[in-house]
Amino acid sequence: QVQLVESGGGLVQAGGNLRLSCTASGRTFSTYHMGWFRQAPGKEREFVAAISSSSGWTYYTDSVKGRFSISRDNAKNTVYLQMNSLKPEDTAVYYCAGGGSALAADTASGYPYWGQGTQVTVSS
């Protein structure tokens, strides 16, 4: 129904920057609230950031506030996660998610659409 494809992951030194992109199929992208989640080995998937359908609001987990920025370009069906000042603890597979609820934007179970994930590795 809806396909999300992440890109931009890779290996970076601590203190470096990466920008992740997520491009969606379909013609209803502009109606979807979007989020980024991450999952490190042996840990549960955790919320990172979310953005409303028209960029009216953004929301971040405390550990990335001031370092990460979520944005979107609805004309390109794309959501971005700019990650600055990366730390080794940011190492994880990062997933793009779509269709979240404004009432629970930080809850993975509320997103019906998911990308395949992209690996981010931050070396110490």
PDB file of C-alpha atoms in Angstrom:
ATOM      1  CA  GLN A   1       0.000   0.000   0.000  1.00  0.00           C
ATOM      2  CA  VAL A   2       2.662   2.505   1.108  1.00  0.00           C
ATOM      3  CA  GLN A   3       6.384   1.924   0.727  1.00  0.00           C
ATOM      4  CA  LEU A   4       9.014   3.850   2.668  1.00  0.00           C
ATOM      5  CA  VAL A   5      12.687   3.706   1.717  1.00  0.00           C
ATOM      6  CA  GLU A   6      15.436   5.099   3.946  1.00  0.00           C
ATOM      7  CA  SER A   7      18.873   6.189   2.813  1.00  0.00           C
ATOM      8  CA  GLY A   8      21.855   8.101   4.146  1.00  0.00           C
ATOM      9  CA  GLY A   9      23.128   5.808   6.863  1.00  0.00           C
ATOM     10  CA  GLY A  10      26.765   4.906   7.252  1.00  0.00           C
ATOM     11  CA  LEU A  11      29.823   4.983   9.449  1.00  0.00           C
ATOM     12  CA  VAL A  12      30.807   8.258  11.076  1.00  0.00           C
ATOM     13  CA  GLN A  13      33.174   9.326  13.831  1.00  0.00           C
ATOM     14  CA  ALA A  14      31.844  10.659  17.102  1.00  0.00           C
ATOM     15  CA  GLY A  15      31.022  14.331  16.689  1.00  0.00           C
ATOM     16  CA  GLY A  16      30.221  13.926  13.010  1.00  0.00           C
ATOM     17  CA  ASN A  17      27.005  14.452  11.104  1.00  0.00           C
ATOM     18  CA  LEU A  18      24.672  12.443   8.897  1.00  0.00           C
ATOM     19  CA  ARG A  19      21.419  13.205   7.137  1.00  0.00           C
ATOM     20  CA  LEU A  20      18.935  10.399   6.703  1.00  0.00           C
ATOM     21  CA  SER A  21      16.242  10.540   4.043  1.00  0.00           C
ATOM     22  CA  CYS A  22      13.009   8.612   3.727  1.00  0.00           C
ATOM     23  CA  THR A  23      11.050   8.686   0.495  1.00  0.00           C
ATOM     24  CA  ALA A  24       7.474   7.458   0.336  1.00  0.00           C
ATOM     25  CA  SER A  25       5.403   6.022  -2.448  1.00  0.00           C
ATOM     26  CA  GLY A  26       1.795   6.980  -2.960  1.00  0.00           C
ATOM     27  CA  ARG A  27      -0.109  10.198  -3.362  1.00  0.00           C
ATOM     28  CA  THR A  28      -1.161  10.747   0.249  1.00  0.00           C
ATOM     29  CA  PHE A  29       2.233  11.424   1.846  1.00  0.00           C
ATOM     30  CA  SER A  30       1.242  14.963   2.752  1.00  0.00           C
ATOM     31  CA  THR A  31      -1.526  13.602   5.005  1.00  0.00           C
ATOM     32  CA  TYR A  32       0.795  11.382   7.071  1.00  0.00           C
ATOM     33  CA  HIS A  33       2.459  12.241  10.322  1.00  0.00           C
ATOM     34  CA  MET A  34       5.973  10.811  10.085  1.00  0.00           C
ATOM     35  CA  GLY A  35       8.472   9.527  12.593  1.00  0.00           C
ATOM     36  CA  TRP A  36      11.960   8.158  13.016  1.00  0.00           C
ATOM     37  CA  PHE A  37      12.727   5.263  15.336  1.00  0.00           C
ATOM     38  CA  ARG A  38      15.932   3.390  16.041  1.00  0.00           C
ATOM     39  CA  GLN A  39      16.909  -0.013  17.355  1.00  0.00           C
ATOM     40  CA  ALA A  40      20.297  -0.962  18.738  1.00  0.00           C
ATOM     41  CA  PRO A  41      21.377  -4.617  19.067  1.00  0.00           C
ATOM     42  CA  GLY A  42      19.686  -6.300  21.995  1.00  0.00           C
ATOM     43  CA  LYS A  43      17.476  -3.307  22.723  1.00  0.00           C
ATOM     44  CA  GLU A  44      13.884  -2.362  22.077  1.00  0.00           C
ATOM     45  CA  ARG A  45      12.944  -0.064  19.242  1.00  0.00           C
ATOM     46  CA  GLU A  46      12.822   3.489  20.529  1.00  0.00           C
ATOM     47  CA  PHE A  47      11.308   6.733  19.360  1.00  0.00           C
ATOM     48  CA  VAL A  48      13.640   9.404  17.981  1.00  0.00           C
ATOM     49  CA  ALA A  49      11.614  12.166  16.331  1.00  0.00           C
ATOM     50  CA  ALA A  50       8.265  12.919  14.722  1.00  0.00           C
ATOM     51  CA  ILE A  51       6.796  15.603  12.492  1.00  0.00           C
ATOM     52  CA  SER A  52       3.222  16.449  11.613  1.00  0.00           C
ATOM     53  CA  SER A  53       1.818  16.170   8.111  1.00  0.00           C
ATOM     54  CA  SER A  54       2.289  19.860   7.309  1.00  0.00           C
ATOM     55  CA  SER A  55       5.338  20.446   9.565  1.00  0.00           C
ATOM     56  CA  GLY A  56       3.173  22.218  12.106  1.00  0.00           C
ATOM     57  CA  TRP A  57       4.858  20.455  15.006  1.00  0.00           C
ATOM     58  CA  THR A  58       7.946  18.379  15.753  1.00  0.00           C
ATOM     59  CA  TYR A  59       8.755  16.186  18.714  1.00  0.00           C
ATOM     60  CA  TYR A  60      12.027  14.639  19.882  1.00  0.00           C
ATOM     61  CA  THR A  61      13.197  12.191  22.470  1.00  0.00           C
ATOM     62  CA  ASP A  62      15.250  13.921  25.154  1.00  0.00           C
ATOM     63  CA  SER A  63      18.542  12.284  24.207  1.00  0.00           C
ATOM     64  CA  VAL A  64      18.608  13.893  20.737  1.00  0.00           C
ATOM     65  CA  LYS A  65      17.168  17.335  21.467  1.00  0.00           C
ATOM     66  CA  GLY A  66      19.497  20.045  20.216  1.00  0.00           C
ATOM     67  CA  ARG A  67      21.402  17.590  18.018  1.00  0.00           C
ATOM     68  CA  PHE A  68      18.841  16.076  15.642  1.00  0.00           C
ATOM     69  CA  SER A  69      16.322  17.862  13.436  1.00  0.00           C
ATOM     70  CA  ILE A  70      13.403  16.314  11.595  1.00  0.00           C
ATOM     71  CA  SER A  71      11.987  17.996   8.504  1.00  0.00           C
ATOM     72  CA  ARG A  72       9.986  17.131   5.423  1.00  0.00           C
ATOM     73  CA  ASP A  73       9.430  18.170   1.838  1.00  0.00           C
ATOM     74  CA  ASN A  74       5.941  17.111   0.849  1.00  0.00           C
ATOM     75  CA  ALA A  75       6.554  18.024  -2.790  1.00  0.00           C
ATOM     76  CA  LYS A  76       9.261  15.337  -2.822  1.00  0.00           C
ATOM     77  CA  ASN A  77       7.427  12.828  -0.603  1.00  0.00           C
ATOM     78  CA  THR A  78      10.475  12.877   1.645  1.00  0.00           C
ATOM     79  CA  VAL A  79      11.178  13.214   5.351  1.00  0.00           C
ATOM     80  CA  TYR A  80      14.667  13.912   6.681  1.00  0.00           C
ATOM     81  CA  LEU A  81      16.550  13.403   9.897  1.00  0.00           C
ATOM     82  CA  GLN A  82      19.573  15.663  10.244  1.00  0.00           C
ATOM     83  CA  MET A  83      21.845  14.180  12.898  1.00  0.00           C
ATOM     84  CA  ASN A  84      24.620  16.369  14.270  1.00  0.00           C
ATOM     85  CA  SER A  85      27.179  15.846  17.025  1.00  0.00           C
ATOM     86  CA  LEU A  86      26.699  12.103  16.806  1.00  0.00           C
ATOM     87  CA  LYS A  87      27.607   9.934  19.768  1.00  0.00           C
ATOM     88  CA  PRO A  88      28.454   6.222  19.918  1.00  0.00           C
ATOM     89  CA  GLU A  89      25.177   5.625  21.734  1.00  0.00           C
ATOM     90  CA  ASP A  90      23.364   6.822  18.603  1.00  0.00           C
ATOM     91  CA  THR A  91      24.525   3.657  16.828  1.00  0.00           C
ATOM     92  CA  ALA A  92      21.448   1.754  15.665  1.00  0.00           C
ATOM     93  CA  VAL A  93      19.331   0.804  12.716  1.00  0.00           C
ATOM     94  CA  TYR A  94      17.158   3.821  11.980  1.00  0.00           C
ATOM     95  CA  TYR A  95      13.639   3.299  10.695  1.00  0.00           C
ATOM     96  CA  CYS A  96      11.284   5.684   8.988  1.00  0.00           C
ATOM     97  CA  ALA A  97       7.631   5.310   9.970  1.00  0.00           C
ATOM     98  CA  GLY A  98       4.466   6.816   8.568  1.00  0.00           C
ATOM     99  CA  GLY A  99       0.855   7.259   9.525  1.00  0.00           C
ATOM    100  CA  GLY A 100       1.348   7.969  13.202  1.00  0.00           C
ATOM    101  CA  SER A 101      -1.236   9.432  15.500  1.00  0.00           C
ATOM    102  CA  ALA A 102      -0.851  12.994  16.687  1.00  0.00           C
ATOM    103  CA  LEU A 103      -1.991  11.763  20.091  1.00  0.00           C
ATOM    104  CA  ALA A 104       0.794   9.155  20.347  1.00  0.00           C
ATOM    105  CA  ALA A 105       3.508  10.199  17.916  1.00  0.00           C
ATOM    106  CA  ASP A 106       6.225   8.522  19.991  1.00  0.00           C
ATOM    107  CA  THR A 107       4.564   5.098  19.955  1.00  0.00           C
ATOM    108  CA  ALA A 108       5.843   2.618  17.383  1.00  0.00           C
ATOM    109  CA  SER A 109       2.660   0.565  17.400  1.00  0.00           C
ATOM    110  CA  GLY A 110       0.757   3.589  16.144  1.00  0.00           C
ATOM    111  CA  TYR A 111       2.572   3.696  12.809  1.00  0.00           C
ATOM    112  CA  PRO A 112       1.195   1.349  10.136  1.00  0.00           C
ATOM    113  CA  TYR A 113       3.941   1.977   7.554  1.00  0.00           C
ATOM    114  CA  TRP A 114       7.647   1.267   8.015  1.00  0.00           C
ATOM    115  CA  GLY A 115      10.811   1.395   5.979  1.00  0.00           C
ATOM    116  CA  GLN A 116      13.460  -1.299   5.870  1.00  0.00           C
ATOM    117  CA  GLY A 117      15.907   0.585   8.052  1.00  0.00           C
ATOM    118  CA  THR A 118      19.332   2.073   7.487  1.00  0.00           C
ATOM    119  CA  GLN A 119      22.383   1.388   9.642  1.00  0.00           C
ATOM    120  CA  VAL A 120      24.051   4.260  11.476  1.00  0.00           C
ATOM    121  CA  THR A 121      27.329   3.429  13.188  1.00  0.00           C
ATOM    122  CA  VAL A 122      29.164   6.035  15.260  1.00  0.00           C
ATOM    123  CA  SER A 123      32.718   5.125  16.163  1.00  0.00           C
ATOM    124  CA  SER A 124      34.318   6.195  19.424  1.00  0.00           C
TER     125      SER A 124
END
